[in-house]
Every structure is written in C-alpha cells, then in structure tokens.
Amino acid sequence: MSVKKILFFLKSMQFSFILLFLIIACCIAGSVIPQGETLGAYMRLYGEGPGSLIFGLGFGNIFECPLFVVLTALLSFNLVLCSISRFPSLLKRSRLLKEKNGHFPIGIYGSWITHLGILFLIIGFAAGRILSEEYTLYGIAGSTQPIEDTGMTLTIDSFDVDLRDDFTVEQYTAGITVTDQSGRKESGFASVNHPLNAFGYSFYQDSTGWASYVDIYKKDTLLGSDLLCVGEYTGTDEMPGLVCQLYNFYPDLATDADGKYYSRTPLLNNPSLLYAIYFNNRMIDMNMVKEGALIPVNEFSFAFRDPTEYTLLVIKRDPTISFVAAAALLILAGLFISFYIKPLEEKKYAGFN
Amino acid sequence: MLDSIERITFTATLILYFLGTVSYLIYGSTGKEKTARPGRLVTTAGVCFHLVSIITRGIHAGRLPLTNQFEFATSFACGIAIVFLIFTRIYHFDILGTFIVPVIFLVIGYAAMQSRDIHALMPALQSGWLGFHVSTAIIAYGAFGVAFGVAGAYLVKDRKDGASDASRTTASGAASRIPDKEVLDNIIYRAVALGFLFLTLCMITGAVWANRAWGSYWSWDPKETWSLITWFVYAIFLHLRLNKGMNGRKAAIFALIGFICVIFTYVGVNTLMSGLHSYK
Ligand code: HEM
C-alpha cells in the first residue's frame, strides 16, 4: 500500500467510524466492569483466568489504559488530518459564497469549528490528567495539617452540619484557614457546591463521618491518645500486634424490631461505639461501649472519648480548566452553526473527502 | 390540596396518553382519518394536564420538580410529547403519532411505577445548575424520542417500498400514509440535530455542576459514560447522513440505536449500575 493510500485511509470517515465503534466498546466495558479494583477483586468477580486477563490488560482502569489512550490519540490524529485536508476546499467555497451572497458564510464553518473544539477538548482533558493536582484531607475542627508537598497548611477552624427538622442534611460547612509557605493566610468557608478558592487551589467540602479520640492505658498510666475515624485503628509500641479499631459509631443508638443496631437521629443523644480488638491480625473482641468506658485487654485498656464529626476536604488545582471550558463552548458554537446557520446551498453538500 | 391536584392531573394524563396511543394505533393500522383527529386532541389535552401536574408538583415541593426518578420520568415523557406536538404542527402528518405516542405512554407508565414521595434535596443537588442540566436533558431526550418514532416510520416505509417495488402492489395501512423517505429523513435529522445540541449542553452543564460540587468535571461515572456513548452514536448518525441517499436506512437504524442508548442511559444505568447519578 502506498503512503498516499495509507494517509487517505487515516483521514477517512471509515477510519473515524472504526475508531468510534472501538471507543464505544471500551466505554461499555468501562461501565460494566467495576473500575479501580484490585487483581484479587477481579479474580473473585470473574474467575482466576478472566480476572487476571482483565487486570493485566488494564481494563480495571480502562479509561487510562494504553488501548483507550491509543484509540483517542488516533481519533484526534484522524480529526487533524481531515480538518487540514478539508480546509483549502472550505476556504474556496467560502470565497465563492461570499462573492455570491455578499457576506461571510460562517455557516459552512460549523463542522470545522465543532471538530476543532473536540480536538481541543481531548487535548485539554489529557493535559488536565497530567497537570492537575488533587489532595484529600480529613480532620476535625481545631486540627492543622500540611497539604502534602504543596508547602501549605490547612487549619479546620469549624465544621457544621446544618440539619433540617426531619434530620436530613441541609448543608455541610467547613470553616478553613490556609497558610502558604511565606506565612500568608486566607480564610473562608467551604460548603457543598460552594468551594473556597485560596492560593490558586479550590477547597471542596466532600463528605463527612464520625471520629472519636481513644486513650490507651497500661495499668493506670496513660500511654497516649489517638483520633480514629470510623474504620481506622490504632495500637501501642508497648505491645506490637495489639490493635483497637473504631468499627462503627451510633450517635443515638437504638435497636429495631429484629434487634439490629441503628441510630435514631444524627444527634449525640446516646453515643455508642462499636469497637474491635485484634491481636496479630486475629479479632479477639468486638462489642458496643459508651464513651469513657474502659475496654481491658490484659494489662492494657482502651477508652473512647469526645466523639465528633470530621470533614473530608478535597483540594484541587487544574490549570487546564479554562481551556477545557473554551473547547466545550467551541463545540457548542460549532454545533449551533452547523445545524442552524448552514446556508441553503450547503445542505446538499456531502462533504466527504 | 396541591398534592391531590397533582395526583388527579397525573392520572388524567396517563389515561389521555393511553387513549391517544389506542387511537393512533387504530389510525396506523386502518388509515381511517376519523381516528387520527381524536388521537391528536386527546394527546394535546394530555400534554395540558401533564404540564399542570408537573407545575403543581414544583409549587408543592418548592423547587424544580426534576430531582428524582419519578420527576425525571414524567418530565421526560412531557418533553417527548411537547417536541412531538411541535413537529406535527410543522410537518402536518399524523402517522408520527402511531410511532411516538406509545413511547410517551410507556415512559409515563414507567414514571407511574416510581415512588412519588417528595424529599428534601441532599446538599450536592442544591445547585442552580441542576435545573439547567435536567431541563436540557429533557429537551434532548424529547427530541431523540421524536427522531426514534420517525426513524421507525422510515424503516416501515423503506420495507413497504421495497415490497411494493417487488410485487408491484400499492402499499396499504400505515405505510401508505407515511410521507416520502426524503421528508422523514429531514425530520429525523432536524430532531437529532436539536437533540444533539441539547445533549451537548446537558453534558456541559452537568460537567460545570460536577466541577462546582466535587472539583472534577468528568469522572467516568456510568451515567456520564453512557451519555458519551449516546453522543458518539448520534455523531455517527450525523456523519452517515452526510452521504445522503446511500445511507438513509443506516442513518435511521442509528437513530433507533441512539434512542435505545438514551433509554439505557436513563433507566438501565439507574437500575443496573451505581454511581453519582443513582439518586440514592
Ligand atoms: C465524536 C466526534 C465527532 C463529532 C461530535 C462530530 C460532529 C460533526 C458535526 C456536528 C458535523 C456537521 C453535521 C451536519 O451538519 O449535519 C460533522 C461533519 C463532518 N465531520 Fe464530524 N464529528 C466528529 C468526528 C469526526 C471525525 C473523526 C472526522 C474525520 C474524518 C469527521 C469528519 C467530518 C466531515 C468530513 C464532516 C462534513 C463536513 C461538512 O460537510 O461540513 N468528524 N461532524
């Protein structure tokens, strides 16, 4: 096959169709196969052979796997080639129409603008994957912590959960102060749908959960304290292998008709903690306790206190966002022009190269 | 009070669309003009009741009634019905109803099976962008629904034309009243173009909102992925159609597949897959 023929195929619409079908197939796979799981999870779900194949081919993260990236790159390449090759004839038609009708025939540029927008969107999206930063932090009111390697620190000044009369949540609001490397501070509130912007980063109120301090004693001596969110665990150097986990938390404990635990309200009316104790990875105890009650394990004991809600904040910076937004607007404008401003004589034009 | 107005008008809508479906189906199979007129009247009345039902629900809930499965399904049916009425006004042919009114009835039937409880909105849903996002989806889906119905008519016509060419008999029943394929092709194109523009707007407003709420405008959630699949399918339709004459049938098939994707994006993803959009 000659180079000319290959190029002709690469810019052809047949090639776009093939690529679009393959991309659609990937998208379907990506919506059916749970994404971001471990090899073990896929083997459990699909059996050993198929599970490891899915994982090995990168289908567990299909939208970033080499196949998908290559298909998207080929579609972009196809789009670039076809846009370039169509441009001279587009200009020629444009000139003819202008002579005929006396005004610039923007209508014939619609599909060209749409394609340019799609190209920019793909580029912007890919660049965003590489250039954007994202950090997740959680903490309770009064805590201060560094934001990974940004040189900034984040202080959670307050955290409020605004409840309605029926105890459904109206809003979560975190009051935060961000301090940069040179000590400058910016403060404000981040609530759902209203992120706070500080030092070029956006701070999103993402989610919340319960946390409690746990004090660890050896006989009567306090060895230390730790803050545990539900699901987290802690131990002591004095007895490696001994671990206490805050398994679940019920702010207003009650039991239903089947004897199952639940929380009647999200208010701290009857706070109760479900804990688990492990020794060398084996669970040796699990029970419900009240705040302050001692949980003895030989000469050690654990006691939970001051349960409180923590906030989970997502911190993001994506320098490509304006570019992506502009690309999206370009697509929209291109579509509008293609569909509604196309000159009459253009409607019959097939447009195949 | 508002609650009962909403319920009564919703039930009336359901009955009217059912009657519309029956008369349009009779019209489609017998060709009796007498049955098309009541179909048109009943469906128009259905849309009026439907709008009253949706508006009273909005007043009752104190917000846009576009936030759960029931509300979206009923608005979706209303979207198809309105776009259908507009298109029949413009193009003056009743046979469209034979293909579209049953779809409207099915969608509102699906709505009737959903819970109608009014819940207060979780914080992420309390955004002005939700209104734009869902209303653009309704227009897009309504337009695609119409394209689906007309594509059905196109394929019936295409088959009958083939058959009558072969046997030299005149087409009878529905096919004889279906306009020329050129006209149908043009209507499918107009409807898909409107739908495509609004689907694009819907995806963009959704992305802006997701970016406000979670700091990420696209996260490959199953619903996002399926709306992208739908977008690609209709993009294939638009390109196939550029080579007119050759691909009318193929394009019509893609208009059908596109709407199946729309329905799957809407019903299938909510029931079979979980994600940000599962309204839970
Ligand atoms: C998913 C991606 C794509 C979308 C959404 C898209 C969208 C569009 C739209 C809206 C039109 C105008 C249709 C009309 O006026 O009826 C169009 C036309 C066209 N597209 Fe695409 N396109 C895509 C990908 C491609 C690719 C990869 C090629 C490369 C070959 C291509 C080649 C063309 C050509 C040659 C036309 C005809 C142009 C004209 O006559 O004005 N498109 N496209």
XYZ file of C-alpha atoms and ligand atoms in Angstrom:
676
model
C 0.000 0.000 0.000
C 1.391 3.395 -0.901
C 1.884 6.156 1.650
C -0.773 8.163 -0.135
C -3.294 5.371 0.287
C -2.474 4.977 3.954
C -2.861 8.712 4.523
C -6.132 8.633 2.630
C -7.399 5.910 4.942
C -6.139 7.667 8.080
C -8.094 10.807 7.258
C -11.177 8.963 6.037
C -14.506 8.808 7.760
C -14.438 4.993 7.583
C -11.467 5.138 9.898
C -13.391 7.504 12.237
C -16.272 5.024 12.312
C -13.971 2.123 13.184
C -12.362 4.177 15.958
C -15.702 5.388 17.306
C -17.016 1.808 17.439
C -13.928 0.666 19.335
C -14.145 3.638 21.719
C -17.834 2.889 22.319
C -16.893 -0.753 23.052
C -14.317 0.455 25.622
C -16.886 2.774 27.201
C -19.398 -0.069 27.513
C -16.716 -2.278 29.067
C -15.763 0.556 31.423
C -19.338 0.951 32.604
C -19.862 -2.790 33.107
C -16.527 -3.773 34.661
C -16.126 -2.124 38.070
C -13.226 0.297 37.769
C -10.235 0.747 40.034
C -10.432 -2.614 41.830
C -7.544 -4.873 42.812
C -6.419 -8.008 40.969
C -7.932 -10.102 43.771
C -11.309 -8.418 43.367
C -11.399 -9.140 39.597
C -10.392 -12.764 40.187
C -13.187 -13.118 42.718
C -15.696 -11.460 40.362
C -14.800 -13.117 37.057
C -12.769 -16.198 37.982
C -8.999 -16.543 38.070
C -8.205 -16.592 34.323
C -10.578 -13.874 33.059
C -9.981 -11.801 36.192
C -6.230 -11.650 35.721
C -6.697 -11.003 31.986
C -8.973 -8.029 32.718
C -6.477 -6.694 35.226
C -3.456 -7.447 33.021
C -4.921 -5.640 30.009
C -5.591 -2.602 32.164
C -9.367 -2.908 31.825
C -9.668 -2.272 35.547
C -8.726 1.290 34.691
C -9.928 1.238 31.129
C -10.127 4.986 30.514
C -6.427 5.319 31.159
C -5.242 2.020 29.712
C -2.927 2.079 26.666
C -5.649 0.784 24.314
C -8.031 3.618 25.155
C -5.308 6.248 25.045
C -4.123 4.996 21.640
C -7.692 4.946 20.260
C -8.303 8.503 21.458
C -4.961 9.642 20.041
C -5.795 8.007 16.689
C -9.206 9.695 16.633
C -7.505 13.034 17.273
C -4.992 12.314 14.523
C -7.819 11.362 12.149
C -9.592 14.588 13.036
C -6.461 16.708 12.499
C -5.794 15.134 9.100
C -9.361 15.507 7.921
C -9.608 19.072 9.189
C -6.368 20.074 7.481
C -7.217 18.388 4.212
C -10.686 19.912 4.118
C -9.535 23.414 4.912
C -8.459 24.575 1.407
C -11.744 23.463 -0.174
C -13.625 25.070 2.701
C -11.855 28.395 2.045
C -12.611 28.112 -1.640
C -16.298 27.507 -1.024
C -16.295 30.283 1.497
C -14.896 32.721 -1.072
C -17.414 31.637 -3.698
C -20.325 32.012 -1.308
C -19.110 35.398 -0.153
C -18.965 36.616 -3.739
C -22.408 35.238 -4.378
C -24.201 36.357 -1.208
C -22.101 39.328 -0.194
C -21.399 38.234 3.393
C -19.067 35.869 5.160
C -20.665 32.397 5.144
C -19.949 31.456 8.763
C -22.473 28.609 8.392
C -20.132 26.418 6.393
C -17.520 26.518 9.144
C -19.793 24.853 11.732
C -18.483 21.308 11.474
C -14.900 22.555 11.221
C -15.323 24.547 14.446
C -17.002 21.543 16.129
C -14.095 19.288 15.205
C -11.565 21.850 16.411
C -13.460 22.039 19.714
C -13.422 18.243 20.058
C -9.694 18.205 19.402
C -9.058 20.931 21.996
C -11.275 19.128 24.478
C -9.311 15.893 24.108
C -6.024 17.777 24.444
C -7.282 19.755 27.450
C -8.645 16.660 29.156
C -5.380 14.776 28.660
C -3.316 17.753 29.840
C -5.559 18.077 32.889
C -4.859 14.441 33.784
C -1.152 15.218 33.808
C -1.043 18.763 35.175
C -3.803 18.832 37.764
C -3.146 18.251 41.445
C -5.545 16.652 43.872
C -5.218 16.041 47.593
C -7.636 14.665 50.132
C -7.500 15.634 53.784
C -9.745 14.948 56.680
C -9.806 16.264 60.173
C -11.903 17.639 62.991
C -12.465 21.248 63.964
C -9.321 22.675 65.564
C -6.855 20.482 63.663
C -3.997 21.765 61.491
C -2.123 19.687 58.953
C 0.214 20.120 55.988
C -1.251 19.753 52.479
C 1.199 17.142 51.254
C 4.103 18.667 49.300
C 2.467 21.982 48.464
C 4.160 23.765 51.360
C 0.747 24.946 52.564
C -1.018 24.036 55.779
C -4.713 23.692 56.356
C -6.478 24.533 59.601
C -10.047 23.407 60.072
C -11.484 26.225 62.196
C -15.007 24.853 62.377
C -17.217 22.194 60.925
C -21.011 22.482 60.970
C -23.676 20.103 59.790
C -26.866 22.003 59.177
C -29.831 19.675 59.822
C -33.477 20.091 58.852
C -36.335 19.243 61.222
C -36.509 15.701 59.862
C -32.737 15.322 60.456
C -31.882 15.237 56.769
C -28.832 17.306 55.909
C -29.290 20.808 54.523
C -25.608 21.646 54.222
C -22.084 20.781 55.430
C -19.856 23.770 56.038
C -16.187 23.774 56.952
C -14.533 26.991 58.091
C -10.909 26.777 56.997
C -7.700 28.766 57.058
C -4.963 28.072 54.529
C -1.426 29.237 55.248
C 1.141 29.317 52.453
C 4.938 28.865 52.659
C 5.576 32.537 53.431
C 3.032 32.573 56.237
C 0.277 34.409 54.375
C -3.185 33.294 55.387
C -6.505 33.033 53.585
C -9.691 32.051 55.410
C -13.233 31.259 54.399
C -15.943 28.646 54.225
C -16.249 25.610 52.001
C -19.662 24.016 51.677
C -21.116 21.555 49.181
C -21.436 23.311 45.792
C -19.543 26.338 47.152
C -15.822 25.588 47.195
C -13.360 28.021 48.720
C -10.592 29.370 46.497
C -7.264 30.148 48.123
C -3.730 30.485 46.680
C -4.866 29.124 43.300
C -6.359 25.974 44.810
C -10.027 25.100 45.286
C -11.155 23.521 48.552
C -14.222 21.294 48.272
C -16.358 20.084 51.142
C -16.628 16.473 50.047
C -18.032 14.288 52.790
C -18.139 13.668 56.486
C -18.192 10.923 59.083
C -17.716 10.257 62.780
C -14.448 10.183 64.679
C -13.505 9.693 68.301
C -10.392 10.034 70.426
C -9.135 6.853 72.032
C -6.886 6.848 75.116
C -4.557 3.893 75.608
C -3.574 2.875 79.145
C -1.122 0.401 80.611
C -2.485 -0.354 84.065
C -3.311 3.200 85.231
C -0.720 5.008 83.130
C -1.854 6.874 80.032
C 0.418 5.778 77.171
C -1.075 8.070 74.569
C -4.136 9.177 72.612
C -5.177 8.946 69.012
C -8.032 10.253 66.887
C -9.821 7.479 64.994
C -12.331 7.938 62.207
C -14.803 5.093 61.748
C -12.899 2.190 60.189
C -9.477 3.296 61.453
C -7.398 1.571 64.119
C -4.504 2.252 66.452
C -2.116 0.391 68.771
C 0.828 0.901 71.093
C 4.572 0.311 70.785
C 4.474 -1.383 74.162
C 2.540 -4.280 72.700
C 3.088 -4.659 68.942
C 0.303 -6.706 67.332
C -2.417 -5.338 69.615
C -4.817 -3.121 67.693
C -8.064 -1.345 68.568
C -10.409 -0.409 65.731
C -13.357 2.004 65.818
C -15.673 -0.260 63.837
C -18.770 1.885 63.787
C -20.371 4.790 65.593
C -24.015 5.391 66.542
C -24.704 8.933 67.814
C -28.187 7.996 69.030
C -28.154 4.219 69.460
C -31.383 2.239 69.247
C -32.341 -1.302 68.266
C -35.025 -2.172 65.742
C -37.604 -4.991 65.945
C -35.031 -7.538 64.671
C -32.519 -6.480 67.312
C -30.352 -4.641 64.752
C -28.498 -1.504 65.839
C -29.230 1.809 64.187
C -29.004 5.492 65.015
C -32.356 7.137 65.684
C -31.058 10.633 64.898
C -27.700 12.108 63.938
C -27.624 13.955 67.294
C -25.352 12.907 70.148
C -28.259 11.704 72.331
C -26.990 8.221 73.088
C -23.483 7.981 71.628
C -22.256 4.406 71.391
C -19.153 2.983 69.792
C -18.728 -0.413 68.213
C -15.079 -1.428 68.583
C -12.998 -4.439 67.562
C -9.752 -5.604 69.178
C -7.237 -7.570 67.112
C -4.130 -9.393 68.211
C -1.724 -10.403 65.458
C -4.457 -9.802 62.879
C -6.991 -12.033 64.656
C -10.096 -10.463 66.107
C -10.260 -11.257 69.801
C -13.068 -8.968 70.919
C -15.901 -6.894 69.459
C -18.513 -5.027 71.413
C -20.537 -1.862 71.880
C -19.360 0.633 74.513
C -20.322 4.041 75.800
C -17.975 6.975 75.783
C -15.406 6.728 78.626
C -15.910 3.006 79.345
C -12.667 1.035 79.702
C -12.013 -1.829 77.292
C -9.482 -4.055 79.072
C -7.050 -6.333 77.185
C -4.713 -7.987 79.735
C -2.773 -5.157 81.376
C -3.763 -2.660 78.666
C -7.023 -0.826 78.256
C -8.625 1.495 75.694
C -11.233 4.200 76.310
C -13.054 6.300 73.683
C -13.917 9.936 74.350
C -15.169 13.125 72.665
C -16.831 11.687 69.554
C -17.195 14.311 66.874
C -17.846 14.686 63.172
C -14.844 15.053 60.894
C -14.860 16.670 57.481
C -13.258 15.322 54.345
C -11.937 18.039 52.072
C -10.734 17.652 48.511
C -8.145 20.166 47.369
C -7.699 20.673 43.642
C -5.816 22.727 41.130
C -6.396 22.221 37.440
C -4.662 24.810 35.244
C -6.399 23.432 32.141
C -9.946 24.105 33.250
C -10.433 27.362 31.280
C -9.019 25.753 28.173
C -11.413 22.806 28.525
C -14.333 25.181 29.107
C -13.392 27.170 25.987
C -13.193 23.923 23.985
C -16.658 22.915 25.201
C -18.064 26.307 24.174
C -16.383 25.960 20.786
C -18.119 22.598 20.263
C -21.431 24.106 21.254
C -20.989 27.094 18.940
C -19.855 24.802 16.115
C -22.912 22.590 16.508
C -25.265 25.543 16.542
C -23.662 26.932 13.399
C -23.723 23.513 11.662
C -27.364 22.915 12.394
C -28.928 26.341 12.227
C -26.811 28.741 10.191
C -25.797 26.480 7.343
C -26.586 28.205 4.007
C -29.257 26.509 1.926
C -26.938 25.531 -0.906
C -24.672 23.765 1.583
C -27.312 21.351 2.769
C -26.834 19.139 -0.253
C -23.072 19.099 0.061
C -21.942 15.657 1.094
C -18.593 16.754 2.497
C -16.684 13.510 2.067
C -13.037 13.648 1.257
C -54.760 20.347 48.008
C -51.786 20.753 45.635
C -50.991 17.128 46.252
C -54.412 15.987 45.077
C -54.390 18.299 42.036
C -51.044 16.799 41.097
C -52.309 13.246 41.525
C -55.569 13.774 39.659
C -53.947 15.558 36.726
C -51.217 12.922 36.563
C -53.809 10.128 36.410
C -55.779 12.067 33.786
C -52.576 12.446 31.750
C -51.905 8.728 31.981
C -55.433 7.917 30.768
C -55.317 10.510 27.976
C -51.975 9.237 26.664
C -53.392 5.716 26.782
C -56.389 6.815 24.713
C -54.033 8.693 22.385
C -51.968 5.533 21.946
C -55.064 3.481 21.138
C -56.452 5.924 18.585
C -53.110 6.461 16.890
C -52.556 2.706 16.697
C -56.004 2.253 15.153
C -55.211 5.073 12.744
C -51.901 3.456 11.861
C -53.442 0.109 11.078
C -56.714 1.178 9.435
C -55.827 4.521 7.969
C -59.217 5.952 8.973
C -58.824 9.719 9.229
C -61.584 9.740 11.872
C -59.267 8.014 14.364
C -56.340 10.416 13.874
C -58.250 13.507 14.976
C -59.234 12.182 18.415
C -55.669 10.916 18.817
C -54.354 14.433 18.249
C -56.962 16.027 20.529
C -56.519 13.541 23.346
C -52.716 13.814 23.228
C -52.865 17.626 23.228
C -55.210 17.506 26.230
C -52.811 15.008 27.824
C -49.934 17.477 27.450
C -52.040 20.248 29.087
C -52.877 18.064 32.094
C -49.299 16.868 32.181
C -47.959 20.418 32.424
C -50.435 21.224 35.214
C -49.331 18.088 37.077
C -45.634 18.950 36.790
C -46.139 22.618 37.689
C -48.264 21.843 40.782
C -45.650 19.363 41.932
C -42.996 22.054 41.546
C -45.064 24.515 43.613
C -45.784 21.832 46.208
C -42.131 20.831 46.555
C -40.947 24.455 46.428
C -38.294 23.633 43.847
C -37.871 22.476 40.250
C -39.581 19.081 40.024
C -36.602 17.471 38.331
C -34.677 15.676 41.013
C -35.750 12.060 41.360
C -36.698 9.119 39.159
C -40.411 9.923 39.146
C -39.936 13.606 38.415
C -37.437 12.999 35.683
C -39.545 10.248 34.047
C -42.698 12.346 33.973
C -40.793 15.354 32.617
C -39.070 13.141 30.054
C -42.489 11.937 28.788
C -43.676 15.553 28.716
C -40.534 16.545 26.766
C -41.229 13.948 24.063
C -44.911 14.941 23.960
C -44.142 18.654 23.503
C -41.478 18.092 20.839
C -43.927 15.681 19.142
C -46.711 18.294 19.086
C -44.342 20.920 17.699
C -43.110 18.573 14.967
C -46.649 17.502 13.967
C -47.631 21.177 13.774
C -44.686 21.929 11.496
C -44.793 18.850 9.302
C -48.543 18.109 9.339
C -48.708 14.401 9.422
C -50.479 12.297 11.956
C -48.827 8.972 11.357
C -45.938 10.250 13.512
C -48.259 9.693 16.475
C -48.553 5.969 15.757
C -44.845 5.650 16.439
C -44.342 8.253 19.149
C -47.419 8.368 21.393
C -46.917 4.721 22.501
C -43.357 5.676 23.540
C -44.741 8.618 25.545
C -47.241 6.284 27.197
C -44.502 3.773 28.076
C -42.315 6.459 29.635
C -45.125 7.936 31.723
C -46.115 4.366 32.660
C -42.582 3.917 33.960
C -42.983 7.166 35.908
C -46.222 5.873 37.438
C -44.308 2.908 38.854
C -41.823 5.129 40.721
C -42.189 6.494 44.226
C -43.842 9.923 44.258
C -42.656 10.987 47.707
C -41.237 14.470 47.849
C -37.897 14.533 49.656
C -35.777 17.489 50.624
C -32.650 17.714 48.490
C -29.270 16.474 49.635
C -26.653 19.242 49.605
C -24.998 18.221 46.317
C -28.318 18.532 44.487
C -28.949 22.056 45.754
C -27.484 23.833 42.780
C -28.872 26.142 40.145
C -27.027 24.033 37.586
C -29.305 21.064 38.355
C -32.214 22.896 36.696
C -30.203 23.600 33.525
C -28.722 20.126 33.493
C -32.018 18.268 33.763
C -34.112 20.561 31.584
C -31.579 20.327 28.745
C -31.678 16.529 29.192
C -35.454 16.587 28.840
C -35.367 18.578 25.603
C -32.583 16.359 24.239
C -34.388 13.160 25.167
C -37.684 14.508 23.868
C -36.105 15.318 20.507
C -34.385 11.928 20.333
C -37.723 10.278 21.175
C -39.307 12.007 18.195
C -36.379 11.006 15.970
C -36.883 7.427 17.165
C -40.555 7.456 16.198
C -39.851 8.950 12.778
C -36.976 6.535 12.192
C -39.458 3.716 12.929
C -41.788 5.205 10.302
C -38.842 5.477 7.885
C -37.976 1.816 8.249
C -41.605 0.729 7.822
C -41.811 2.876 4.702
C -38.495 1.550 3.449
C -39.679 -2.056 3.826
C -43.061 -1.407 2.271
C -41.452 0.486 -0.626
C -39.168 -2.471 -1.202
C -42.087 -4.871 -1.002
C -44.323 -2.835 -3.296
C -41.492 -2.421 -5.796
C -41.077 -6.142 -5.850
C -44.717 -7.161 -6.017
C -45.975 -4.051 -7.765
C -48.828 -3.728 -5.323
C -49.697 -0.470 -3.611
C -48.650 -0.125 -0.018
C -51.526 -0.257 2.414
C -52.225 0.581 6.090
C -49.726 2.796 7.899
C -47.156 2.818 5.125
C -49.473 4.441 2.598
C -49.859 7.486 4.817
C -46.196 7.795 5.706
C -44.661 10.706 3.812
C -41.741 10.256 1.451
C -38.490 8.981 2.857
C -36.803 12.281 1.980
C -39.248 14.127 4.199
C -38.828 11.607 7.005
C -35.075 11.740 6.696
C -35.221 15.500 7.001
C -37.393 15.321 10.127
C -35.121 12.713 11.734
C -32.172 14.982 11.006
C -33.897 18.071 12.448
C -34.896 16.157 15.581
C -31.466 14.581 16.085
C -29.747 17.934 15.492
C -31.908 19.560 18.182
C -31.333 16.609 20.494
C -27.596 16.555 19.840
C -27.210 20.242 20.593
C -29.146 19.857 23.846
C -27.384 16.628 24.825
C -24.105 18.507 24.414
C -25.476 21.339 26.559
C -26.698 18.795 29.096
C -23.255 17.209 29.344
C -21.585 20.612 29.636
C -23.944 21.909 32.348
C -23.514 18.600 34.192
C -19.745 18.972 33.967
C -19.850 22.551 35.281
C -22.012 21.429 38.179
C -19.831 18.398 38.987
C -16.851 20.722 38.952
C -18.560 23.018 41.479
C -19.682 20.156 43.698
C -16.769 17.709 43.562
C -13.976 19.555 41.808
C -13.950 17.205 38.863
C -15.903 17.838 35.706
C -15.772 14.312 34.348
C -15.294 11.153 36.379
C -16.415 8.331 34.055
C -19.404 7.595 36.249
C -21.616 5.049 34.361
C -24.211 7.683 33.547
C -21.598 10.061 32.168
C -20.056 7.230 30.186
C -23.408 6.211 28.720
C -24.307 9.754 27.766
C -20.954 9.918 25.956
C -21.793 6.633 24.189
C -25.152 8.151 23.183
C -23.329 11.247 21.936
C -20.999 9.106 19.804
C -23.899 7.079 18.372
C -25.690 10.233 17.260
C -22.400 11.647 15.933
C -22.157 8.504 13.764
C -25.756 9.170 12.654
C -24.874 12.758 11.660
C -21.883 11.620 9.629
C -23.699 8.720 7.967
C -26.405 11.066 6.895
C -23.997 13.449 5.183
C -23.698 10.810 2.456
C -27.363 11.179 1.646
C -29.378 8.696 -0.350
C -26.818 5.988 0.197
C -27.306 5.726 3.905
C -30.847 6.786 4.725
C -31.655 3.349 6.083
C -28.424 3.066 8.013
C -28.916 6.535 9.467
C -32.462 5.626 10.543
C -31.119 2.498 12.245
C -28.614 4.660 14.116
C -31.417 6.973 15.202
C -33.109 3.891 16.685
C -29.913 2.653 18.346
C -29.312 6.176 19.666
C -32.660 6.213 21.426
C -32.069 2.742 22.862
C -28.851 4.218 24.325
C -30.876 7.160 25.667
C -33.285 4.791 27.400
C -30.433 2.692 28.724
C -28.598 5.780 29.980
C -31.747 6.769 31.751
C -33.330 3.528 33.039
C -30.627 0.877 32.673
C -27.837 2.798 34.349
C -30.044 3.758 37.295
C -31.235 0.228 37.897
C -28.194 -1.832 36.931
C -25.233 0.329 37.857
C -24.480 2.580 40.757
C -22.746 5.905 40.708
C -23.140 9.576 41.423
C -26.345 9.679 39.386
C -28.236 6.878 41.119
C -30.390 9.378 43.077
C -29.690 7.446 46.256
C -17.181 12.296 18.078
C -16.624 13.093 17.305
C -17.293 13.935 16.238
C -18.378 14.761 16.323
C -19.251 15.024 17.543
C -18.556 15.369 15.047
C -19.553 16.264 14.729
C -19.849 16.684 13.454
C -20.953 17.511 13.119
C -21.964 18.048 14.091
C -20.951 17.701 11.777
C -21.932 18.515 10.977
C -23.023 17.582 10.542
C -24.137 18.264 9.854
O -24.049 19.442 9.528
O -25.138 17.574 9.648
C -19.821 16.985 11.256
C -19.479 16.940 9.933
C -18.362 16.302 9.445
N -17.468 15.546 10.172
Fe -17.529 15.235 12.151
N -17.597 14.898 14.191
C -16.805 14.013 14.886
C -15.743 13.322 14.400
C -15.297 13.375 13.096
C -14.098 12.767 12.619
C -13.133 11.951 13.477
C -13.984 13.072 11.322
C -12.819 12.675 10.474
C -12.899 12.163 9.325
C -15.132 13.861 10.937
C -15.402 14.368 9.670
C -16.487 15.114 9.327
C -16.760 15.609 7.986
C -15.899 15.387 6.759
C -17.952 16.341 8.070
C -18.674 17.052 6.946
C -18.359 18.471 6.987
C -19.292 19.354 6.228
O -19.795 18.971 5.204
O -19.498 20.487 6.688
N -15.896 14.052 12.061
N -19.153 16.380 12.305
